[in-house]
Short mmCIF file of C-alpha atoms and ligand atoms in Angstrom, two decimals:
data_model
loop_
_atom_site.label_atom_id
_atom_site.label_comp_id
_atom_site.label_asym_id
_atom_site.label_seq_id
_atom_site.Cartn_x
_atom_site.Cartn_y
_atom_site.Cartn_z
CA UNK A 1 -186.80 -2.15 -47.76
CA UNK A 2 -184.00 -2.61 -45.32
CA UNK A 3 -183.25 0.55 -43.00
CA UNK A 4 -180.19 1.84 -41.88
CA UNK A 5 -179.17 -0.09 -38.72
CA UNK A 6 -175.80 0.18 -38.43
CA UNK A 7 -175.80 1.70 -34.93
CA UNK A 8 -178.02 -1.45 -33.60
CA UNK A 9 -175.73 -3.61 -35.24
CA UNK A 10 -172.11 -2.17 -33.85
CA UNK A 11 -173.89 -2.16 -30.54
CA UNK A 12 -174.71 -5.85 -31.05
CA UNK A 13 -171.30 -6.94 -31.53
CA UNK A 14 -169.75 -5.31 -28.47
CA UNK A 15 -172.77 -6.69 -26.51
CA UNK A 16 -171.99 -10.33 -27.56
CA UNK A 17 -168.30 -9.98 -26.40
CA UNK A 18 -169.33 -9.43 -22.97
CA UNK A 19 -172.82 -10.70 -22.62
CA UNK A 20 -173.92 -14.44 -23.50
CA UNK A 21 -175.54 -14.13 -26.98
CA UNK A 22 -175.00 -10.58 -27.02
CA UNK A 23 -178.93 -10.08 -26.60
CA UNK A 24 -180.40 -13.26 -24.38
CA UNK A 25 -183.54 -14.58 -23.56
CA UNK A 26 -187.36 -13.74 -25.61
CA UNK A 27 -185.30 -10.29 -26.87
CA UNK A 28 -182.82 -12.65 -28.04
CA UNK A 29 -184.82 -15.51 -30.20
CA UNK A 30 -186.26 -12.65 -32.44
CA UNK A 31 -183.41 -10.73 -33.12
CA UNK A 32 -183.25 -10.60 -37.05
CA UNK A 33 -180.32 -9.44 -38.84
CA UNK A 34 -181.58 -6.92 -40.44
CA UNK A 35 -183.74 -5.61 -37.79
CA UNK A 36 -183.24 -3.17 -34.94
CA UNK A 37 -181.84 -4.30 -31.98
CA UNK A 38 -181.80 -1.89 -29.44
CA UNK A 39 -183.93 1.17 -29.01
CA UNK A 40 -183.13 5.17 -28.16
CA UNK A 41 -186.54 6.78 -27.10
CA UNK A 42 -190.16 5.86 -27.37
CA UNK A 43 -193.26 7.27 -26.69
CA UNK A 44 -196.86 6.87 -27.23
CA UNK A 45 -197.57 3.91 -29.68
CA UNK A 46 -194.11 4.35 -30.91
CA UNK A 47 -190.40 3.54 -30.44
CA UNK A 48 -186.68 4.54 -32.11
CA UNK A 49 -183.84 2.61 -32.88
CA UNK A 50 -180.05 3.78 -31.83
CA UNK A 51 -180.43 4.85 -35.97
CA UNK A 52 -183.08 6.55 -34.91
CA UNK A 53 -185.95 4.65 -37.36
CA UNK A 54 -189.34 5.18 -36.01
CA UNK A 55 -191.54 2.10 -35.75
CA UNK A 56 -195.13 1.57 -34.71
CA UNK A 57 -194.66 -0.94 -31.85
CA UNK A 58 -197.10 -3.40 -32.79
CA UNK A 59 -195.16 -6.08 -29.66
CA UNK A 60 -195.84 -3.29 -26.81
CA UNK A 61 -192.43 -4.27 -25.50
CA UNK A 62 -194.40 -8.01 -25.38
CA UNK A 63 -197.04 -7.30 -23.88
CA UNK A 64 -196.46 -4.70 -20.79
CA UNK A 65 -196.68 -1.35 -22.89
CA UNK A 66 -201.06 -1.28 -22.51
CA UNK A 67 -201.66 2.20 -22.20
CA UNK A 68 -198.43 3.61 -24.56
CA UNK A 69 -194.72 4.02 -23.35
CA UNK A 70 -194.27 7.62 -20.97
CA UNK A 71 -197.69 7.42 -19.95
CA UNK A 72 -198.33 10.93 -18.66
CA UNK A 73 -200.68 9.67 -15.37
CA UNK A 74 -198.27 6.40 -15.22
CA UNK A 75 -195.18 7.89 -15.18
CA UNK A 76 -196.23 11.19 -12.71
CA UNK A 77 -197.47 8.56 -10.55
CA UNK A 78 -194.27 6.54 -10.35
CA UNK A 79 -192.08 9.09 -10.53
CA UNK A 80 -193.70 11.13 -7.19
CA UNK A 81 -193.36 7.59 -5.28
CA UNK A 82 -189.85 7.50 -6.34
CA UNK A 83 -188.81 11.06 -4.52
CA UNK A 84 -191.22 9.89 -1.76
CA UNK A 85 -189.11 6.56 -1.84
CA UNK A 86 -188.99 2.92 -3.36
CA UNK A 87 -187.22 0.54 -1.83
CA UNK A 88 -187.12 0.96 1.77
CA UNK A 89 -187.39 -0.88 5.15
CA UNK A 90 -190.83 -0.71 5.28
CA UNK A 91 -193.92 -1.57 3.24
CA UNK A 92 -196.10 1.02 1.52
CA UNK A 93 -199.39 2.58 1.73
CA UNK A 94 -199.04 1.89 -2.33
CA UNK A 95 -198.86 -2.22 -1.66
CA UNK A 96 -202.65 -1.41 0.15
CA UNK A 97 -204.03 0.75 -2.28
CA UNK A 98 -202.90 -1.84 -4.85
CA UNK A 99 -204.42 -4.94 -3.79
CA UNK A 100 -207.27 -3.06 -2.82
CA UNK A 101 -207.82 -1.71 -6.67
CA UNK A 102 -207.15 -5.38 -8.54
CA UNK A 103 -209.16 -6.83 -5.68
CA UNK A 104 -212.34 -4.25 -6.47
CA UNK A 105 -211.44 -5.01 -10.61
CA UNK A 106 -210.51 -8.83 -10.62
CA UNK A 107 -213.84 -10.08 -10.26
CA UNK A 108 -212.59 -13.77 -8.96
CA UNK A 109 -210.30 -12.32 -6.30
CA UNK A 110 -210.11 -11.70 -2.78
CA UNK A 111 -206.60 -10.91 -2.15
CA UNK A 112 -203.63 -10.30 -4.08
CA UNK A 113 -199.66 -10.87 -3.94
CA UNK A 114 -197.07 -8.68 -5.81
CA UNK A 115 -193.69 -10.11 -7.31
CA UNK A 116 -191.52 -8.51 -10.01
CA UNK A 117 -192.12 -10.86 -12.75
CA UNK A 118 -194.85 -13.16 -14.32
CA UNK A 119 -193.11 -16.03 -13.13
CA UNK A 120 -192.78 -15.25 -9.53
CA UNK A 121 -196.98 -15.27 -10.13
CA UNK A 122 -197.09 -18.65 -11.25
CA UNK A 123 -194.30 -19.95 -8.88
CA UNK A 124 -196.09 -18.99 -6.10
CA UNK A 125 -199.45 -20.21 -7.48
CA UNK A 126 -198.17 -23.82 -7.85
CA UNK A 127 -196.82 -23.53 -4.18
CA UNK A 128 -200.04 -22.32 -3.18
CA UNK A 129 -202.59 -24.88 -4.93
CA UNK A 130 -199.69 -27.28 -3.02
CA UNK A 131 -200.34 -26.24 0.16
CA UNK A 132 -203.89 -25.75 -0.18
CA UNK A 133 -204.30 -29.73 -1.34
CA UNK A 134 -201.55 -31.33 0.22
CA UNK A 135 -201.18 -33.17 -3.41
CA UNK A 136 -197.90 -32.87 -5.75
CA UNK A 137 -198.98 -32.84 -9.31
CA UNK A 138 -199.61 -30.08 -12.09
CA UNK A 139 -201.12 -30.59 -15.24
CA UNK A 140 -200.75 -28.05 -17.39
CA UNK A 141 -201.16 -27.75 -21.59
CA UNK A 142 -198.14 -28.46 -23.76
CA UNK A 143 -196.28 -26.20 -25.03
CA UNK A 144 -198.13 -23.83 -22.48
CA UNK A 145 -195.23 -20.70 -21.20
CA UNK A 146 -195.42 -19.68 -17.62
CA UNK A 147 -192.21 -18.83 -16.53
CA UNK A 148 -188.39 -19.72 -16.68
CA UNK A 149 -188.93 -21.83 -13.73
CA UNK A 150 -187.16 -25.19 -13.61
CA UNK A 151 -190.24 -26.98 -13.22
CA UNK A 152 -191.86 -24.85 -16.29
CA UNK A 153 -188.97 -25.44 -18.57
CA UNK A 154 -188.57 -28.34 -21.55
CA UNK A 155 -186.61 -31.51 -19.66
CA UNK A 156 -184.71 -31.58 -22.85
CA UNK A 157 -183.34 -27.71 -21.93
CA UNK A 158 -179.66 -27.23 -21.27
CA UNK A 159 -179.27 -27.13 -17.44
CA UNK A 160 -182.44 -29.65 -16.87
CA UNK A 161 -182.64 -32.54 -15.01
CA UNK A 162 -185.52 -34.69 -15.14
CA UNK A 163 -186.27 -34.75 -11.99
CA UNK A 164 -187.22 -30.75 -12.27
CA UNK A 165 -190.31 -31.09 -14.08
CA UNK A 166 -191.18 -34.39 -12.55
CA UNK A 167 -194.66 -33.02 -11.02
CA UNK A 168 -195.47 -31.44 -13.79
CA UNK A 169 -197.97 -33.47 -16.58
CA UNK A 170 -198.75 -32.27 -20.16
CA UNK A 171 -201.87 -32.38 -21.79
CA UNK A 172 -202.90 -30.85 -25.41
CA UNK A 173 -205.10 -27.55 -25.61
CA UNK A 174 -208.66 -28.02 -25.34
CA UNK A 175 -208.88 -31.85 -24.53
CA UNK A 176 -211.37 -32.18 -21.73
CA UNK A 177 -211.00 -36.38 -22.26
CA UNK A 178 -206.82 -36.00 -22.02
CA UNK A 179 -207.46 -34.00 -18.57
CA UNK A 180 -210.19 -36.94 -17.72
CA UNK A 181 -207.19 -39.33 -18.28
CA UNK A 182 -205.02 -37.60 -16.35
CA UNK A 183 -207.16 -38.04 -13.38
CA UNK A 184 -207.92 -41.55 -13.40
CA UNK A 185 -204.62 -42.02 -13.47
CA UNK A 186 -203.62 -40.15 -10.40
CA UNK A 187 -207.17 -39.54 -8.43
CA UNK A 188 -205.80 -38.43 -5.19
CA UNK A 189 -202.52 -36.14 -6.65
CA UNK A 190 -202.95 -33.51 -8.49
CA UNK A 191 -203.21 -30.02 -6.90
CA UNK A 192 -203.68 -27.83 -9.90
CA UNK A 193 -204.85 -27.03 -13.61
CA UNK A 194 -202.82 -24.34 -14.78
CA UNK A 195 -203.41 -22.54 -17.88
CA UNK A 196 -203.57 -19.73 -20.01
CA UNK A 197 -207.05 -18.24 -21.13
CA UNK A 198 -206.40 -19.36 -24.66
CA UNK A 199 -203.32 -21.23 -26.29
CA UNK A 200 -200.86 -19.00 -27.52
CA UNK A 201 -197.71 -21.11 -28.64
CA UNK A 202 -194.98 -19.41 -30.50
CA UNK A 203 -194.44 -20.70 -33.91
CA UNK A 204 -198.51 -22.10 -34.28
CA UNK A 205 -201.94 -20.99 -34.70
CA UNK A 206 -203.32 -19.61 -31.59
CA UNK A 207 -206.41 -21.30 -30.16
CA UNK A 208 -209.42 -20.07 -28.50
CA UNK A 209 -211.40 -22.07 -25.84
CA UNK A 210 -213.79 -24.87 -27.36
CA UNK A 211 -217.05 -23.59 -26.39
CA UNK A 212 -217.89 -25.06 -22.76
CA UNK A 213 -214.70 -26.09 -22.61
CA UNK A 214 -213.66 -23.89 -19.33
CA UNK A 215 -217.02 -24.81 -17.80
CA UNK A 216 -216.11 -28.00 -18.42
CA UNK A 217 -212.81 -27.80 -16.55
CA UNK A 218 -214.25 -25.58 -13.71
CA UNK A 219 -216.65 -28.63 -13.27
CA UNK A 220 -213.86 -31.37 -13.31
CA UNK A 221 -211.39 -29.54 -10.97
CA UNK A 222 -214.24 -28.67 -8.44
CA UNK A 223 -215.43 -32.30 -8.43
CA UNK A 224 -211.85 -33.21 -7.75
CA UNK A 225 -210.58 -30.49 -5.50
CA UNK A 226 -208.31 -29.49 -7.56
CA UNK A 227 -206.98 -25.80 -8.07
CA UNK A 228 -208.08 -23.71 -11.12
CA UNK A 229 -204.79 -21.29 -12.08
CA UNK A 230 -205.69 -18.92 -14.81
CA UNK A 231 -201.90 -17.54 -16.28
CA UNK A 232 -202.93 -14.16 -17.51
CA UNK A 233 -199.29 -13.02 -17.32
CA UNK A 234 -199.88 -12.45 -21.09
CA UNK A 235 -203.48 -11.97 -21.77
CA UNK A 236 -204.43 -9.84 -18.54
CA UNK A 237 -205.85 -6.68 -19.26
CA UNK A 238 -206.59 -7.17 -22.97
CA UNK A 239 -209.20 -9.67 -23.09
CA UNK A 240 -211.32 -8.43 -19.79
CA UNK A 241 -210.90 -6.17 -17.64
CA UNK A 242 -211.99 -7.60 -14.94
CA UNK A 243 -210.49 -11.04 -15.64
CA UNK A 244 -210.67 -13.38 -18.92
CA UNK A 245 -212.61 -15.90 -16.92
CA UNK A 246 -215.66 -13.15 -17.39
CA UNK A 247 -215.10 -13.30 -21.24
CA UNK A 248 -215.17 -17.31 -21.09
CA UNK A 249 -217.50 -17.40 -18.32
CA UNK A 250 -216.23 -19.71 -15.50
CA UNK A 251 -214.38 -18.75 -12.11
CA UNK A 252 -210.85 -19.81 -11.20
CA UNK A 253 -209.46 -19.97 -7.72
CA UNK A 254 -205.96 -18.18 -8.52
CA UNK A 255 -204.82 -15.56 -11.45
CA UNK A 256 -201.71 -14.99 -12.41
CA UNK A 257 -200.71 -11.36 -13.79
CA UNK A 258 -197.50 -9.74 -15.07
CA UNK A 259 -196.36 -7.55 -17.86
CA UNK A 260 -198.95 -4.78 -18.28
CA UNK A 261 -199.98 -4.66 -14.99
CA UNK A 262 -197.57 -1.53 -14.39
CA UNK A 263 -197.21 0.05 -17.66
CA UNK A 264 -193.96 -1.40 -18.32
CA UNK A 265 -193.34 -0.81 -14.61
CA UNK A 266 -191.91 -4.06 -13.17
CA UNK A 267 -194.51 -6.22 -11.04
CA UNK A 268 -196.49 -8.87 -11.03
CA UNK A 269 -199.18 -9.93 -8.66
CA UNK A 270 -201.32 -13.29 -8.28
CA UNK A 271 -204.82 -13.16 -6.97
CA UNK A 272 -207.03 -15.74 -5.38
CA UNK A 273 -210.21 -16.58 -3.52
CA UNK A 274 -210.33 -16.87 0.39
CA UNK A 275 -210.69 -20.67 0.46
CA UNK A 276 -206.65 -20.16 -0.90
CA UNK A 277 -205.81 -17.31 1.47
CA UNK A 278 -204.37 -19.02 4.43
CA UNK A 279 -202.47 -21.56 1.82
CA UNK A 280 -201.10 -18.05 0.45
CA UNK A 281 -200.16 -16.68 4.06
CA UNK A 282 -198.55 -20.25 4.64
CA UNK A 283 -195.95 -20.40 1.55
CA UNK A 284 -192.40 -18.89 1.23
CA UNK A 285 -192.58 -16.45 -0.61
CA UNK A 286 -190.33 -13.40 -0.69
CA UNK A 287 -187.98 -11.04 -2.98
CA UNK A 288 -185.38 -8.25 -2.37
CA UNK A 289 -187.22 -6.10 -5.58
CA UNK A 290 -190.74 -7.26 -4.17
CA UNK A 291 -191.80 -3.99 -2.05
CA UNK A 292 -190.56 -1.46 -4.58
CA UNK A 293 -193.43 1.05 -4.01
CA UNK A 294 -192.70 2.94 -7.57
CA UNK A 295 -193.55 0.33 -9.62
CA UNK A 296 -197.10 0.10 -7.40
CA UNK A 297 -198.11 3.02 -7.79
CA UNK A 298 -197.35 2.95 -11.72
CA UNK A 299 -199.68 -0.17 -11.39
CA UNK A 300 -202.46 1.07 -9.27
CA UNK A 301 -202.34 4.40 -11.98
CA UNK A 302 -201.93 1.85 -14.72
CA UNK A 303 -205.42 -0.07 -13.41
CA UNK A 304 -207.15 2.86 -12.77
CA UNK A 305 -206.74 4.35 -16.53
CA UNK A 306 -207.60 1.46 -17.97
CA UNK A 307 -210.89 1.23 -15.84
CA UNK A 308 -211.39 5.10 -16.89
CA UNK A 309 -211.12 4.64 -20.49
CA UNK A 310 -212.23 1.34 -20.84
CA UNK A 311 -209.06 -0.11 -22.05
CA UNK A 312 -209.78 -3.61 -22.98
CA UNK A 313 -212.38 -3.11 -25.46
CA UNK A 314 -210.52 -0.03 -27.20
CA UNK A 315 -208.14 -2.23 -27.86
CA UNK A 316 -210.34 -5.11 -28.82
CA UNK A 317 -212.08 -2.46 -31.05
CA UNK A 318 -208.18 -1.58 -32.91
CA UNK A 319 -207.62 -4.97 -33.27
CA UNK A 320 -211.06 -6.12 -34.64
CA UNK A 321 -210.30 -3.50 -37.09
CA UNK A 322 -206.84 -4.23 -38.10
CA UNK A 323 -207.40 -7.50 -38.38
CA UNK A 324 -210.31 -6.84 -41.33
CA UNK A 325 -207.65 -4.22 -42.97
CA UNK A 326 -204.53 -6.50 -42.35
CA UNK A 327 -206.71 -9.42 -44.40
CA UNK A 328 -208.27 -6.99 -46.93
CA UNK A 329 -204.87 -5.66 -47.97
CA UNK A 330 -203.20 -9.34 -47.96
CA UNK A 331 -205.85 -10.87 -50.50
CA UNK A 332 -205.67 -7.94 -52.59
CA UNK A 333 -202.22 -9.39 -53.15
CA UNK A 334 -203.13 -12.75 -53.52
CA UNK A 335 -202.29 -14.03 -49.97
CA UNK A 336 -204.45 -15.63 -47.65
CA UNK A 337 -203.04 -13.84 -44.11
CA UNK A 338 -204.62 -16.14 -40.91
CA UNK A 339 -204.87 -14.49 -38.04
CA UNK A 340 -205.80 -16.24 -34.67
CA UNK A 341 -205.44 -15.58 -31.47
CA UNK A 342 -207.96 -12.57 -29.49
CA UNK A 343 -207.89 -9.37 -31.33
CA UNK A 344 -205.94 -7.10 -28.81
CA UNK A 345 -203.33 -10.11 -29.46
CA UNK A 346 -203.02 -10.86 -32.89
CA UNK A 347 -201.08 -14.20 -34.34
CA UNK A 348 -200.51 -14.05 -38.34
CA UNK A 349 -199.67 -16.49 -40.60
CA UNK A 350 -199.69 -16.21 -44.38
CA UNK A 351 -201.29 -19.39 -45.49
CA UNK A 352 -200.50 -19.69 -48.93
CA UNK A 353 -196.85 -18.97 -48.92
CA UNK A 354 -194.00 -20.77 -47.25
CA UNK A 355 -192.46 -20.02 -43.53
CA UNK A 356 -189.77 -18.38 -45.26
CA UNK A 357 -192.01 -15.74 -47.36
CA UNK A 358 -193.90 -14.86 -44.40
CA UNK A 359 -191.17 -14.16 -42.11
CA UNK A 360 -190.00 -11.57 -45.86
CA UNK A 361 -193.17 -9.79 -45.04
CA UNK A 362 -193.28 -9.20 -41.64
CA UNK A 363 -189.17 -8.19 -42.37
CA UNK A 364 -190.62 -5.49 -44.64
CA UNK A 365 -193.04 -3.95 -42.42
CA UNK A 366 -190.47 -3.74 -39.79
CA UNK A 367 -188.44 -2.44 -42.60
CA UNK A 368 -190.98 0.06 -43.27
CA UNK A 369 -191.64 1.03 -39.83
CA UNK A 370 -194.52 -1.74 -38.14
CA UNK A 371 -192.27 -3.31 -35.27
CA UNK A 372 -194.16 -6.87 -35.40
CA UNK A 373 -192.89 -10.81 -35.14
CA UNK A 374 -193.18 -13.48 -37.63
CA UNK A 375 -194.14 -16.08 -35.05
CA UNK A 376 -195.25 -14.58 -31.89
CA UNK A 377 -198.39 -13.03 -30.96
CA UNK A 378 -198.47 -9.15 -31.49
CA UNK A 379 -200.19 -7.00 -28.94
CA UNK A 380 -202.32 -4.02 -29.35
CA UNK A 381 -202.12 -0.99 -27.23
CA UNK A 382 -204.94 1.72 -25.91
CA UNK A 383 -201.97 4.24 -27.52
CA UNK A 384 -202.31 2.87 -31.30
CA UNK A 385 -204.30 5.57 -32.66
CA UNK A 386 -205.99 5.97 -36.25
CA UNK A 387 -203.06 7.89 -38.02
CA UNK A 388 -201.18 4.34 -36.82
CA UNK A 389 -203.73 1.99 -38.60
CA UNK A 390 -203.72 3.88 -41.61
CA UNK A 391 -199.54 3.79 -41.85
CA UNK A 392 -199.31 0.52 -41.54
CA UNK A 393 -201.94 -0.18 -43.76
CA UNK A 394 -199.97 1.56 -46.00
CA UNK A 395 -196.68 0.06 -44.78
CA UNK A 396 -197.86 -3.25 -45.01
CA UNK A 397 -199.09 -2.90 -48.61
CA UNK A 398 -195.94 -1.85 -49.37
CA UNK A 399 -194.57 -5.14 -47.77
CA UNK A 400 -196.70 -7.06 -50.10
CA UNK A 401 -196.05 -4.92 -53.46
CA UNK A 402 -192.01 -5.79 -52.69
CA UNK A 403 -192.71 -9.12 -51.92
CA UNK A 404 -194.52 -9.75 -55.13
CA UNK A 405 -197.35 -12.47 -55.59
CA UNK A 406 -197.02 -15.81 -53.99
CA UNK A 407 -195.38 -18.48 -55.84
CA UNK A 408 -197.29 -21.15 -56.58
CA UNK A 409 -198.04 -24.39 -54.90
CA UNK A 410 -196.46 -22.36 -51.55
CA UNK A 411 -198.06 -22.87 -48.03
CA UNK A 412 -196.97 -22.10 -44.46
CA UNK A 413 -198.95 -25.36 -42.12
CA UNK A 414 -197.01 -23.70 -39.55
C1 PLP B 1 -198.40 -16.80 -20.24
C2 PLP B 1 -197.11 -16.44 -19.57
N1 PLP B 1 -196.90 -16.82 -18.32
C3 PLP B 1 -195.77 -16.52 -17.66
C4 PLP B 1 -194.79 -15.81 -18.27
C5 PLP B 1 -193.52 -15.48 -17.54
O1 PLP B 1 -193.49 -14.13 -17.28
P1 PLP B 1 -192.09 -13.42 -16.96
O2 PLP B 1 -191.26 -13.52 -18.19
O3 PLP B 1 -192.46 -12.01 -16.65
O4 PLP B 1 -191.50 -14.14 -15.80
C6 PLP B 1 -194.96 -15.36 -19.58
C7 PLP B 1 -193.93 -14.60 -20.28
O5 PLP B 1 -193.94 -14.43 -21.47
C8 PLP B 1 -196.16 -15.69 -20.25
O6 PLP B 1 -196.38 -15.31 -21.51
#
């Protein structure tokens, strides 16, 4: 089924005669033509096109919609520090009453820093595992995202020079021996291992830790002095509370949050241990947007109502769930749907039927009303209620019904 989207589409071409690629950046990559493209309202679990089709928002704006968009406690809590003011020539109370609540939850933190966006977290927590070592070099896991960051981005990117990323080394997902390597090769020079809790590539599998395998690293990078930098700009919030490294049971010296931390409010924060506090008082580090005291507040309520509610494992609870139903209803059609990846962040893949097919289905349940992506991670909100599982149950049988069976012979190694 294809919906009316007329309005998202007349907006699109206006927006690409004055704005490069019309839509740019991750909003840009997944823009499908028949999809919406921009949205009018949304609320809860849901949002609404400029056609005004309602879709279950199964990509939580990618990841900072936790607790549902116009969070009532969120929103009242912004909203009163905006009359009481935002951006002003002083600090506020809110930056204290911040770091104080992700101190108290963060288990393997002792202070905290805000910025505006993930990457401003993992900026400053390469500058900061710098200073603290005096060394140069990065390893971090190909294909790993942290950031737009010249040093973050592909060498082969337009606007690159080689020399950007020249600090930075690559190893795969997973490989303690490749990290070993790495090492021998440069004892004294490497100031940090950053990573994500888990590998979540765009266009692959997602990958859990090998069992031991963060032990393992903690073990390494402790031996050698170098820093442990956890990137939970995606993950954070929705695979422990009080940090991933609880779930995989090892302690990093930095963390690096972003997108749900406010809500869909715009900060980001890193936190660290007090053997990296005076490294974190010593770097530059500084923004006009970084003291906004709205979007702290939305934070600190944000935090607060996800410790109240117990967030993370209602969420791990809907998407335990949904992945069983999502499977269920896929081999009743004769697919095989793979889904990897932690359950409040679930990757899909139809294994029996080619890229193209797969990227049909997930067209019809958008098409049908679950917002999702072929070849991204989805995300899971504390908003998606019951009445939402059962629609796009529904909605995504109907996805399958159109589609028909696979074809033969057809598989997605994606
Ligand atoms: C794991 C990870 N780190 C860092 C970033 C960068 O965050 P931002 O886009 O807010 O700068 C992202 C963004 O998707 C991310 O997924």
């Amino acid at each position: 089924m294809t919906r009316n989207v007329s309005q998202s589409n007349a907006l699109y071409e206006r927006a690409k005669a004055v704005i490069p690629g019309g839509i740019y950046g991750h909003y840009g990559y997944f823009v499908r033509d028949t999809g919406p493209k921009f949205f009018s309202r949304s609320n809860g679990s849901c949002f609404w096109d400029v056609d005004d089709n309602e879709y279950i928002d199964y990509m939580c704006a990618y990841g900072p919609m936790i607790l549902g968009y116009n969070h009532p406690k969120v929103d009242e809590a912004a909203l009163k520090q905006l009359k009481a003011g935002n951006t002003v020539s002083l600090a506020s109370p809110q930056l204290v009453d911040l770091a104080e609540t992700l101190v108290d939850m963060v288990t393997a933190s002792d202070w905290a820093l805000f910025g505006k966006n993930g990457g401003d977290s993992t900026a400053l927590a390469a500058m900061v595992a710098r200073a603290a070592t005096g060394r140069r070099k990065l390893v971090k896991i190909k294909g790993g995202y942290h950031g737009v960051a010249a040093w973050m981005q592909a060498k082969s990117n337009p606007g690159m020079t080689p020399s950007d990323s020249l600090e930075v080394i690559e190893i795969p997902w997973n490989d303690i021996d490749a990290l070993r390597l790495v090492i021998d090769h440069y004892p004294d020079d490497i100031a940090g291992f950053i990573s994500s809790p888990y590998d979540h590539p765009v266009f692959a599998d997602n990958s859990l830790p090998a069992e031991n395998y963060w032990a393992q690293i903690e073990s390494i990078c402790r031996e050698k002095g170098i820093v442990i930098i956890v990137d939970e700009v995606r993950t954070g919030f929705r695979i422990h509370l009080n940090g991933a490294n609880n779930e995989y049971d090892f302690t990093p010296d930095l963390i690096c949050f972003g997108k749900a931390i406010g809500n869909g409010y715009p900060l980001a924060a890193l936190t660290g241990s007090d053997a990296l506090k005076q490294a974190a008082q010593d770097v530059y580090f500084t923004g006009t947007q970084f003291f906004n005291a709205a979007p702290m507040a939305a934070a600190k309520a944000t935090l607060l109502e996800l410790q109240n509610i117990d967030g993370t494992n209602v969420m791990i609870d809907y998407g335990t769930r949904f992945k069983k139903g999502l499977s269920d209803i896929a081999s009743s059609h004769g697919y095989n749907l793979k889904i990897t990846g932690v359950p409040a962040m679930p990757y899909f893949r139809l294994t029996n039927a080619d890229p193209q097919i797969h990227a049909e289905w997930i067209d019809q349940c958008v098409g049908h009303g679950a917002y999702m992506l072929a070849n991204h991670n989805n995300f899971i909100s504390t908003a998606h209620t019951e009445a939402d599982m059962k629609r796009t149950f529904e909605i995504v049988d109907k996805a399958f019904k159109t589609l028909g069976p696979p074809p033969p012979q057809s598989t997605n190694t994606a």
